[in-house]
Amino acid sequence: MFAIYGHQNAARLAFYGLYALQHRGQQSAGIVTAGQGDGFAFKKGMGLVSEVFHEDDFSRLPGHIACGHVGYASAGSYRDIQPFSIRYNDQFFTLTMTGGILNGPSLRRRLEKEGSIFQTDSDSELIMHLLARHMHQGLEQGLISALNLLRGAYCLLLMTNDSLIAARDPRGFRPLCLGRMEDAYILASETCALDLMDAVYLREVEPGEILFVNRQGLRSLKPFTPLKHAHCIFEFVYFARPDSNVFGQNVYLARKRQGEILAEENRTVTAKFAMSFPDSGTYAALGYSAARGIPFEMGIIRNHYVGRTFIQPSPDIRDFQIKIKLNPVRELVRGQEVIVVDDSIVRGTTIKARVQSLRRAGAAKIKALIASPPCRHACYYGVDFLGRGELMAGSHTVEETMRLLDLDDLRYLSAGGLLRSVRAEKNADFCLACFDNNYPLPPEEERD
Amino acid sequence: MFAIYGHQNAARLAFYGLYALQHRGQQSAGIVTAGQGDGFAFKKGMGLVSEVFHEDDFSRLPGHIACGHVGYASAGSYRDIQPFSIRYNDQFFTLTMTGGILNGPSLRRRLEKEGSIFQTDSDSELIMHLLARHMHQGLEQGLISALNLLRGAYCLLLMTNDSLIAARDPRGFRPLCLGRMEDAYILASETCALDLMDAVYLREVEPGEILFVNRQGLRSLKPFTPLKHAHCIFEFVYFARPDSNVFGQNVYLARKRQGEILAEENRTVTAKFAMSFPDSGTYAALGYSAARGIPFEMGIIRNHYVGRTFIQPSPDIRDFQIKIKLNPVRELVRGQEVIVVDDSIVRGTTIKARVQSLRRAGAAKIKALIASPPCRHACYYGVDFLGRGELMAGSHTVEETMRLLDLDDLRYLSAGGLLRSVRAEKNADFCLACFDNNYPLPPEEERD
Amino acid sequence: MFAIYGHQNAARLAFYGLYALQHRGQQSAGIVTAGQGDGFAFKKGMGLVSEVFHEDDFSRLPGHIACGHVGYASAGSYRDIQPFSIRYNDQFFTLTMTGGILNGPSLRRRLEKEGSIFQTDSDSELIMHLLARHMHQGLEQGLISALNLLRGAYCLLLMTNDSLIAARDPRGFRPLCLGRMEDAYILASETCALDLMDAVYLREVEPGEILFVNRQGLRSLKPFTPLKHAHCIFEFVYFARPDSNVFGQNVYLARKRQGEILAEENRTVTAKFAMSFPDSGTYAALGYSAARGIPFEMGIIRNHYVGRTFIQPSPDIRDFQIKIKLNPVRELVRGQEVIVVDDSIVRGTTIKARVQSLRRAGAAKIKALIASPPCRHACYYGVDFLGRGELMAGSHTVEETMRLLDLDDLRYLSAGGLLRSVRAEKNADFCLACFDNNYPLPPEEERD
Amino acid sequence: MFAIYGHQNAARLAFYGLYALQHRGQQSAGIVTAGQGDGFAFKKGMGLVSEVFHEDDFSRLPGHIACGHVGYASAGSYRDIQPFSIRYNDQFFTLTMTGGILNGPSLRRRLEKEGSIFQTDSDSELIMHLLARHMHQGLEQGLISALNLLRGAYCLLLMTNDSLIAARDPRGFRPLCLGRMEDAYILASETCALDLMDAVYLREVEPGEILFVNRQGLRSLKPFTPLKHAHCIFEFVYFARPDSNVFGQNVYLARKRQGEILAEENRTVTAKFAMSFPDSGTYAALGYSAARGIPFEMGIIRNHYVGRTFIQPSPDIRDFQIKIKLNPVRELVRGQEVIVVDDSIVRGTTIKARVQSLRRAGAAKIKALIASPPCRHACYYGVDFLGRGELMAGSHTVEETMRLLDLDDLRYLSAGGLLRSVRAEKNADFCLACFDNNYPLPPEEERD
């Protein structure tokens, strides 16, 4: 999620911003611009940012305000691609959001009973309906009234023809930062989007804050009752880019500390060397290797030309989808005991195939160290892949997981250790619900 | 506009139907299917039917009900491509329509005041909102209540998960026919769509009729006060395909009669031969040639490979866009007096370039006979190109037009002659508003 | 085949020229340019001219000399797409040709024995090899020596870095004309390519002539023993565009005369009206209709949006490939005796399906008049589709053909009538070998 | 370069093989198959292997023999894409090669004088001509005679309709290995292509060996006078993939030893940590870090979604092309002295921009250690990028280079150290000409 206010190349910069944030959603991308004349312009499509946008799009996206999104829209559901735009009383409104609204279904049913029609399943459309129902109070108070109805996690960006509004739920589940580039203001999910364009990082948008950006500059409101914060710790485990800061701290350093604490917590595991599967566990592996004094090696090489091209598996080749991407260095691995550090185990399918690939390259023993606790519980606050399918640790003990993955050893980081890696204490401002079942906003109440 | 109920290859047949109806809209195409499971599936895009759909789309469009549209959505406004779908109370509704709703803007303003949000400018979305507001009356009565609010011209097709509903406004401005193919019912704007699939023509959907098609078969309602019919006579002049029947009669024969009546009304015009510009005036030219005993020649040859490819004009070639498509047969035209029969003059730009091209090929005299009266007034009932830009005859006399187009003679068919060509009398059930300013539904009243 | 010498937009004009000549080959297209610096530039591809070339290609095709081809290269054989270029002694040569070299295989075997290697099966490559073997005599004498070895039909265009050379075999099988546009010279298969760019027609390249075009202007050589001419009469039956002149006379008028002579030769055939299948037989049908006083009707309507898009046939629709393109006007055809005028019957498959389509539309009797004699013998001089597959008239009598095509009557134009249509006598300068087995250059002698 | 003999999915396996070898050439790819019927089939194109080939190509590439290439064909020169095929005496021959033929120009001039024509500038076409000139001696002796004329570096694969022939020049400049998969034989430039398909590595093709593979199995000839070997050491520095073995030894381990020897040779360089620019110097950096006991960090993060999409630089962003791919971890780098290990400096442009990017992220001191000696001399044996443009070390001293690149220190590995990294002594069987100007085959002699 990226937005910029006050730059003549707003669309192009939004494109670069989304490009830097591509890891947050690879299936769809969209940019809407406003601020030139009465209308707005947009381009959306399925695919990577670099696939959806082409050079000649930018001349068709005028305006000094832009707002964009990368997401997980399912195939064909073009209408679901954010940002979401409407015309209301001859004015344009465009909304982008991340997160999850727990009482969405019940709010939707209520609106339908009152004659509203929905064209998508998205929370964006829902929020836009709520806003329209309160617009008679004016935009500012109407937005506050609409957001007051929501139970859930959200960072949202609302663009009108002459302003940009950012809002973050009072618990601050998901990250959103504010930056500046020349006279323009930028809002982005992670700081790596600012780095790409040499923009200056100003601060986080605060939980419960509504930030209005327009010709007069910035104006901040905090209209909601303050609540205990619940920053998503999974951003530090897997989601965010290592070169980003989220929730005000650096991801690379947090991951490296996860490795160091893994070393503290598992002093007896031995091996010829430590490695990771490219690239997610690499930073923890470096921390672990340094803390234990065990050499770090790149035991598996990634083919950098894999791209996104769909290549049919061959009937002649086993585990093709892994092999096409990764090849163990046989001379390194053959006959050795190795430690593999990985960030997390979600469904376990990827790690399983990679372990097999190391086995076939001749590894004698494979010991896995996971830089987060067993991931057992679904996320309702925006990490969608933690809600779909079966979580390996949800239905299997560590012992069973080890056997299923054909590992010789398997150790997880403790929840306390994970909190320490982000320099937080117990009961800190983080959400660890997927690890500890401690939901800041329980989903059960909504089952009506 | 095409829909089919009750065929296992519904999407593919809708594709063929739209293909046959391509002349009714070349800028966008869409098909939505339903009837398998709870959901619906769709494919839409900018371009010709054959560009939007590919073989592998059909496996992704399951269901025995399909409904499709070809239209004039402006570039980029993907959301405006019909059919228009919503989910309401966990049910899907898909609407397709042709025509024009005169009180659309005021209905829209009223709905927005009550908190509705609009994502497009389309009449389809408007009707869907009206339907949703009345759904508490049930689908059948709700639809009647919604349609009762409309002032305008419409043929609409409404698809639910287990039924197909067709409705036509009480004046019957636009054509809609009912056909049958095996056990399936088909609704189409013109009969040429039935011909393509060897479907049997059953009858026209009547003005003011609502037709319900579902597992129980057909059911017809006529809930509206009957009004004098106003069939669009422009369908016979230009819009419909010559091999189609619309409003119950054949287009080819009507056009040929236009040529015969032109001959009657203009007995003194002489020439070496009569010709047309491919292909619109050809049928009237044949009728004229036979009635007058003047030979018919193909004086201009069309390049059949023009396709839709955009080819840049050359700085070295004058009137390139005409030349790339049409080339006069110089040996035929050089030094001759020729009669050119054309269907109508709208803005006059196309005919002007074509006349120039005949001049450069050496034609001595060029006399134009137009198979319809001077077209002076905008259409509000769905012939969009009669509403945009300047109508040549709206601001110029026949004499001026003749000079502007560099013609040696210019004659128009009379309004009475045009009515005779469709075997109708004065005050018959036809709308000639674009020719005679006699609007069945005056647009002025809506200017509030 | 098109070439231009001396125009700054040479590539673009070659593109337009090929576009006008698209009917002579729809499977591949290529343009090579020269005259700027030492090198040459090219673009080739499978598909229509408008599919192969895009606006941005022209900036990559500099030079004031261009030469292009449209052809029938079989799928995938990219290397076979003309023009054919080589580098020889640091100079570029590019060759384009139409026709057929009868002693090609034996010349090729001889060259291979001497160590030549071939990358394609094309006659162009063969001629280039022969030229290279004689280049020690200089370009002019070397070309004469190379052409002297050929037995066959050819029009060829040879482009060097500073000149353009055209050559036509002494019998003049295939057409090639010379035109002028400003200071540039143009060579083209048909005059319609000149018309498109308002170029002036100068004359035919004569049989046996070699024409050199360079900075000094035109220079003509006639180094070969004169032979009786043998212009391909099939150009007037089917191949050339009606608005073109080939071999110095107009195609439209010749086809109309074919219809008139058909009328003379078949005075007893009666019908309600005469029609053609769009578009090939239309001109003869007009001639026939006028001569007999039988009305001409467009009994079958062509869908102008068919394009080249490949559309899968439906299992639910018979004769789909015909229906998707053509629809009979049922109201016209039903219950009537109709005369269909067609240009020729080659394999008979297309006409058969079209006759079926008229039958299903209710035609009572269908009588076919063919504007050429029965086509019984293969062509070795460049009309490739007369050499492939079985010719209907080659193995069936007229009576059998009539039954196989489900016709009520079938009449062919006589060979004498065909000659009269091009205003020629018996023993005139035309090749009718496909009709009368009288080969100007017998192919048998080459079977070694 | 990849070939397979005797597998029913030959084309698909060639595709995978080329995919694994993509790093050896990213601009063009081609596969030719044979062994089914008399003909051969091919697919070639500009772009990555995954862009050129699609699933449906494989059904059009039948045959149990396949041979493919990835290369650097310049834009548009489709004809230059290898493999190169000809038909000679009704037999197909397909040739693929890597390397460089020093006496190519003089051989070519001689052949042209004898009447040969060339369609490309490639060495493949030249060798095919030489082969054709000697084919009267039979294929085996003809090939030996043709190869005997060549002065240069080559690995070549020659495919006929029923056999596959591999040949390597007597000095063995470039790598070529032999593998086995079920009953099929594989020839590949690097072993990573074997790993992908779980094929067994058998041995290197030996310098000066010609290997015939056909239905009878393998047959080896060594018809050339043995010469001192000259394996390209740059394969170990940069060219080959780290998980490959080339010239019989592992690349990863050699690179790691380069880092260890760098550590030995530069004991006094100090820093907070060592890093590399992803990914080329990483393995040496790991070796260096371990040997010196200085921590290894990933100081720069690669955006994995860069792909090959061309993204226009923004006028608002400096050093855009670097930033779009790599982002320094500011929290890690800011204020620190860092050691950057890189594999080599060729023209110096890439490293310069990357150093700038570290500076802007706040690095206090940047010290570069290069895992190879200064690269001063062009390569004539197939490493094309060492022959084009200016080599930084060719015209600048180490001191100057350091200043130009804005480095605080710059150290190179010694030539002796590089030889030690591949476990070789002085005067070993390696070519270090680009480093030491000691050309095994001097290019000068050919300047005639």
PDB file of C-alpha atoms in Angstrom, chain A residues 171-172 227-232 247 419 424-432:
ATOM      1  CA  ARG A 171      -4.515  -1.460  17.930  1.00  0.00           C
ATOM      2  CA  GLY A 172      -2.087  -0.777  15.094  1.00  0.00           C
ATOM      3  CA  LEU A 227      -6.425   0.581  23.088  1.00  0.00           C
ATOM      4  CA  LYS A 228      -3.477  -1.686  23.851  1.00  0.00           C
ATOM      5  CA  HIS A 229      -1.359  -1.948  20.701  1.00  0.00           C
ATOM      6  CA  ALA A 230      -1.037  -5.247  18.871  1.00  0.00           C
ATOM      7  CA  HIS A 231       1.651  -4.993  16.199  1.00  0.00           C
ATOM      8  CA  CYS A 232       1.873  -8.073  14.022  1.00  0.00           C
ATOM      9  CA  PHE A 247       6.725  -0.452  13.660  1.00  0.00           C
ATOM     10  CA  LEU A 419       9.606 -11.087  21.607  1.00  0.00           C
ATOM     11  CA  ALA A 424      10.003  -6.427  23.634  1.00  0.00           C
ATOM     12  CA  GLU A 425       8.906  -7.967  26.906  1.00  0.00           C
ATOM     13  CA  LYS A 426       6.004 -10.204  27.748  1.00  0.00           C
ATOM     14  CA  ASN A 427       2.705  -8.364  27.403  1.00  0.00           C
ATOM     15  CA  ALA A 428       4.349  -5.992  24.990  1.00  0.00           C
ATOM     16  CA  ASP A 429       2.524  -4.198  22.198  1.00  0.00           C
ATOM     17  CA  PHE A 430       2.670  -7.155  19.802  1.00  0.00           C
ATOM     18  CA  CYS A 431       0.176  -9.642  18.464  1.00  0.00           C
ATOM     19  CA  LEU A 432       1.457 -13.228  18.613  1.00  0.00           C
TER      20      LEU A 432
END
